[in-house]
C-alpha positions as CSV (number, residue, x, y, z in Angstrom):
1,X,0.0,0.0,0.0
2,X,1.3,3.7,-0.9
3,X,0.9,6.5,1.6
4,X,-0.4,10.1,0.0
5,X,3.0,11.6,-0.1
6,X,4.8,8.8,-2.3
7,X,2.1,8.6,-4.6
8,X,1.7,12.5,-5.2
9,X,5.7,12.4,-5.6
10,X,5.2,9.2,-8.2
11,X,2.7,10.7,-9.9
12,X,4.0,14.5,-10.8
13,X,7.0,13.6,-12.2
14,X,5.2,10.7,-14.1
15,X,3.3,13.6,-15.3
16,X,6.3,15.6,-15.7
17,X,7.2,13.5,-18.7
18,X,4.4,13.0,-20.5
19,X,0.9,14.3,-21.2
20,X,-1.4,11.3,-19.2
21,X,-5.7,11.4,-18.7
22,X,-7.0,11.6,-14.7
23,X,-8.1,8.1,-15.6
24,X,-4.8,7.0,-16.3
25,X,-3.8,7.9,-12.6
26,X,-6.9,7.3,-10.8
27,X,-5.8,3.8,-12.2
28,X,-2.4,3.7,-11.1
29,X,-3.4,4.7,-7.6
30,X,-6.1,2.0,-7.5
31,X,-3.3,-0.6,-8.8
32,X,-1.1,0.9,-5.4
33,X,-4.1,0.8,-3.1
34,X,-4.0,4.2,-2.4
35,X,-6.7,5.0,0.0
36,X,-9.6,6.1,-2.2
37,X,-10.4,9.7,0.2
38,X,-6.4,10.6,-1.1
39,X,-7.0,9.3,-4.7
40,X,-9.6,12.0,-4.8
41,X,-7.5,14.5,-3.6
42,X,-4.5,14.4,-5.5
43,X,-6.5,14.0,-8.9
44,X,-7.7,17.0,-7.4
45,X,-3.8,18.7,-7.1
46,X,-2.9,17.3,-10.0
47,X,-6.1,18.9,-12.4
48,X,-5.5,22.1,-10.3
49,X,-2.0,22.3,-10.6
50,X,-2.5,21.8,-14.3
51,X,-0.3,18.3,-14.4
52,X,-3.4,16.8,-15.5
53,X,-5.5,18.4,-17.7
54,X,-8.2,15.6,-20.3
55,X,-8.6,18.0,-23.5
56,X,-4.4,18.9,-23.3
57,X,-4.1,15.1,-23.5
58,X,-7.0,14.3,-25.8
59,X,-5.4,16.7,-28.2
60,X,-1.7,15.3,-27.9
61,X,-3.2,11.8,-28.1
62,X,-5.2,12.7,-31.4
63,X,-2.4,14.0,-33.2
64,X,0.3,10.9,-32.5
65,X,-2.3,8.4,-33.4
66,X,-3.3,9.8,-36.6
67,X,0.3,11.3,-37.5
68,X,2.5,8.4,-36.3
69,X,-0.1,5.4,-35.6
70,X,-1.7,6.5,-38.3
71,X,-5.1,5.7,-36.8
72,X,-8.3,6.8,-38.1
73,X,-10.8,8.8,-36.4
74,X,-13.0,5.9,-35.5
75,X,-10.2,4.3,-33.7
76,X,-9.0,6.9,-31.9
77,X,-12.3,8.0,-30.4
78,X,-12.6,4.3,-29.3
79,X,-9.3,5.0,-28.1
80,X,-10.7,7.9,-26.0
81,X,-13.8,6.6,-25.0
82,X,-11.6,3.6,-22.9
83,X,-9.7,6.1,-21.5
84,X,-12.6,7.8,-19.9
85,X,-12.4,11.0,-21.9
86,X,-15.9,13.2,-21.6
87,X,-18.1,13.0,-24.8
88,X,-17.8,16.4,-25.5
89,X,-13.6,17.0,-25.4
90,X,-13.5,13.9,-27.6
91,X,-16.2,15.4,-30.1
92,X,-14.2,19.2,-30.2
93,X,-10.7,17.6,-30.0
94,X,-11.6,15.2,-32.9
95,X,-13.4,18.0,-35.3
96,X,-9.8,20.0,-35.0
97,X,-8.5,17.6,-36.9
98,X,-7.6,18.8,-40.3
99,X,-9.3,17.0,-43.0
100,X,-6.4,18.0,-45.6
101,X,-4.0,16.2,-43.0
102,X,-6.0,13.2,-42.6
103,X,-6.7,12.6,-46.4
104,X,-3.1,12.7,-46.7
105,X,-2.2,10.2,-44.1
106,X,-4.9,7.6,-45.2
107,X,-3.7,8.1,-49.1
108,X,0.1,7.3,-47.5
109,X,-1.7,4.9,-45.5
110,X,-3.0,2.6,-48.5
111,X,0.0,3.5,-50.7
112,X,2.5,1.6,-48.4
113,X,-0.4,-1.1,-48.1
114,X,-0.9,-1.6,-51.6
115,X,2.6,-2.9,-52.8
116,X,2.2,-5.6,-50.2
117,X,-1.7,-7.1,-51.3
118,X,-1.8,-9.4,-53.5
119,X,-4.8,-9.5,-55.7
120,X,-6.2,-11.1,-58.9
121,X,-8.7,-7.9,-60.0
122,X,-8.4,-4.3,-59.3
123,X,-11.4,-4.8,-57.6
124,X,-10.4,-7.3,-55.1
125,X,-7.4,-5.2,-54.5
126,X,-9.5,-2.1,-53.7
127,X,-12.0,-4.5,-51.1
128,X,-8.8,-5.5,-49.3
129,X,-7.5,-1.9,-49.1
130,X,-10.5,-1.1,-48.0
131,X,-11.3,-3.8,-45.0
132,X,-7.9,-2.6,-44.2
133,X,-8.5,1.0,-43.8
134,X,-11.9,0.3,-42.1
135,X,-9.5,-1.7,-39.5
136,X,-7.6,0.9,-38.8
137,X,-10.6,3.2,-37.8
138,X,-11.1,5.3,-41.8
139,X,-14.7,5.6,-42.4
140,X,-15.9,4.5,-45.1
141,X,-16.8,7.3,-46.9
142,X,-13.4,8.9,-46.9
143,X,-11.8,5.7,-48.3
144,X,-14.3,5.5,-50.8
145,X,-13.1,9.0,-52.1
146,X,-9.2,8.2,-51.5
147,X,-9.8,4.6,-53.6
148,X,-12.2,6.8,-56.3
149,X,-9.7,9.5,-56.8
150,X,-6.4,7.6,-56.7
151,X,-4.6,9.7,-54.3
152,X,-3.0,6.4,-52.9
153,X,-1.9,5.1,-56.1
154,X,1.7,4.9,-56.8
155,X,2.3,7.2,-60.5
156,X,3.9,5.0,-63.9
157,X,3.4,1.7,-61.4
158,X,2.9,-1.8,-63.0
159,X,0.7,-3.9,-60.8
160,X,1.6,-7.9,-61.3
161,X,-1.4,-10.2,-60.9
């Protein structure tokens, strides 16, 4: 069991180094057994001492899944949702994204994918991109216009069947 001081200490200098939800460290505590009258206050010193703070990390989290994970908005709000976030940070912190930006990394996304499928017909190679991109969280209406206009399609490139 950890007393109030060493988890405040753990905590703030977890917090320190990297962005983290209040869920994320309600957690931790509950994993120490920190007495649940402290847990309460030190999420409380933490949010008010602006270590913690859910749309800061909402909005760090949204950018390195779609940018590096290259997640799609589905995903990452599924993402969000486990981590406890409130309805309406996820909603404002997901419409910032910029739809030029996200285009861009689902185009990149099937590119890279689609010198690695194999596929008889062009139209069994676009279902596979497809159920792929729906995997990763891509809606399917912004696929559809990614597969329609060939933005992932590599220029001058041979496809062998």
């Amino acid at each position: 069991m950890m007393t109030y001081e060493m988890a405040l200490q753990r905590l703030t200098a977890l917090c320190a180094s990297a962005e983290h939800c209040e869920y994320e460290m309600t957690e931790k505590m509950r994993k120490w057994e920190v007495d649940e009258s402290d847990r309460q206050r030190i999420v409380e010193y933490l949010r008010d001492a602006k270590f913690v703070d859910d749309e800061r990390y909402a909005r760090a989290f949204v950018k390195d899944k779609i940018k590096y994970n290259k997640w799609g908005r589905r995903k990452v709000e599924q993402a969000l949702w486990a981590k406890h976030i409130a309805d309406d940070i996820r909603q404002r912190v997901l419409d910032e994204v910029d739809d030029s930006e996200y285009k861009s990394v689902l185009a990149d996304l099937l590119k890279s994918k689609r010198r690695s499928i194999k596929a008889a017909t062009d139209y069994e190679l676009n279902m596979k991109l497809i159920k792929f991109a729906l995997s990763r969280g891509f809606d399917y209406s912004i696929v559809r216009q990614c597969i329609d206009c060939d933005d992932y399609a590599e220029e001058d490139s041979e496809t062998d069947f």
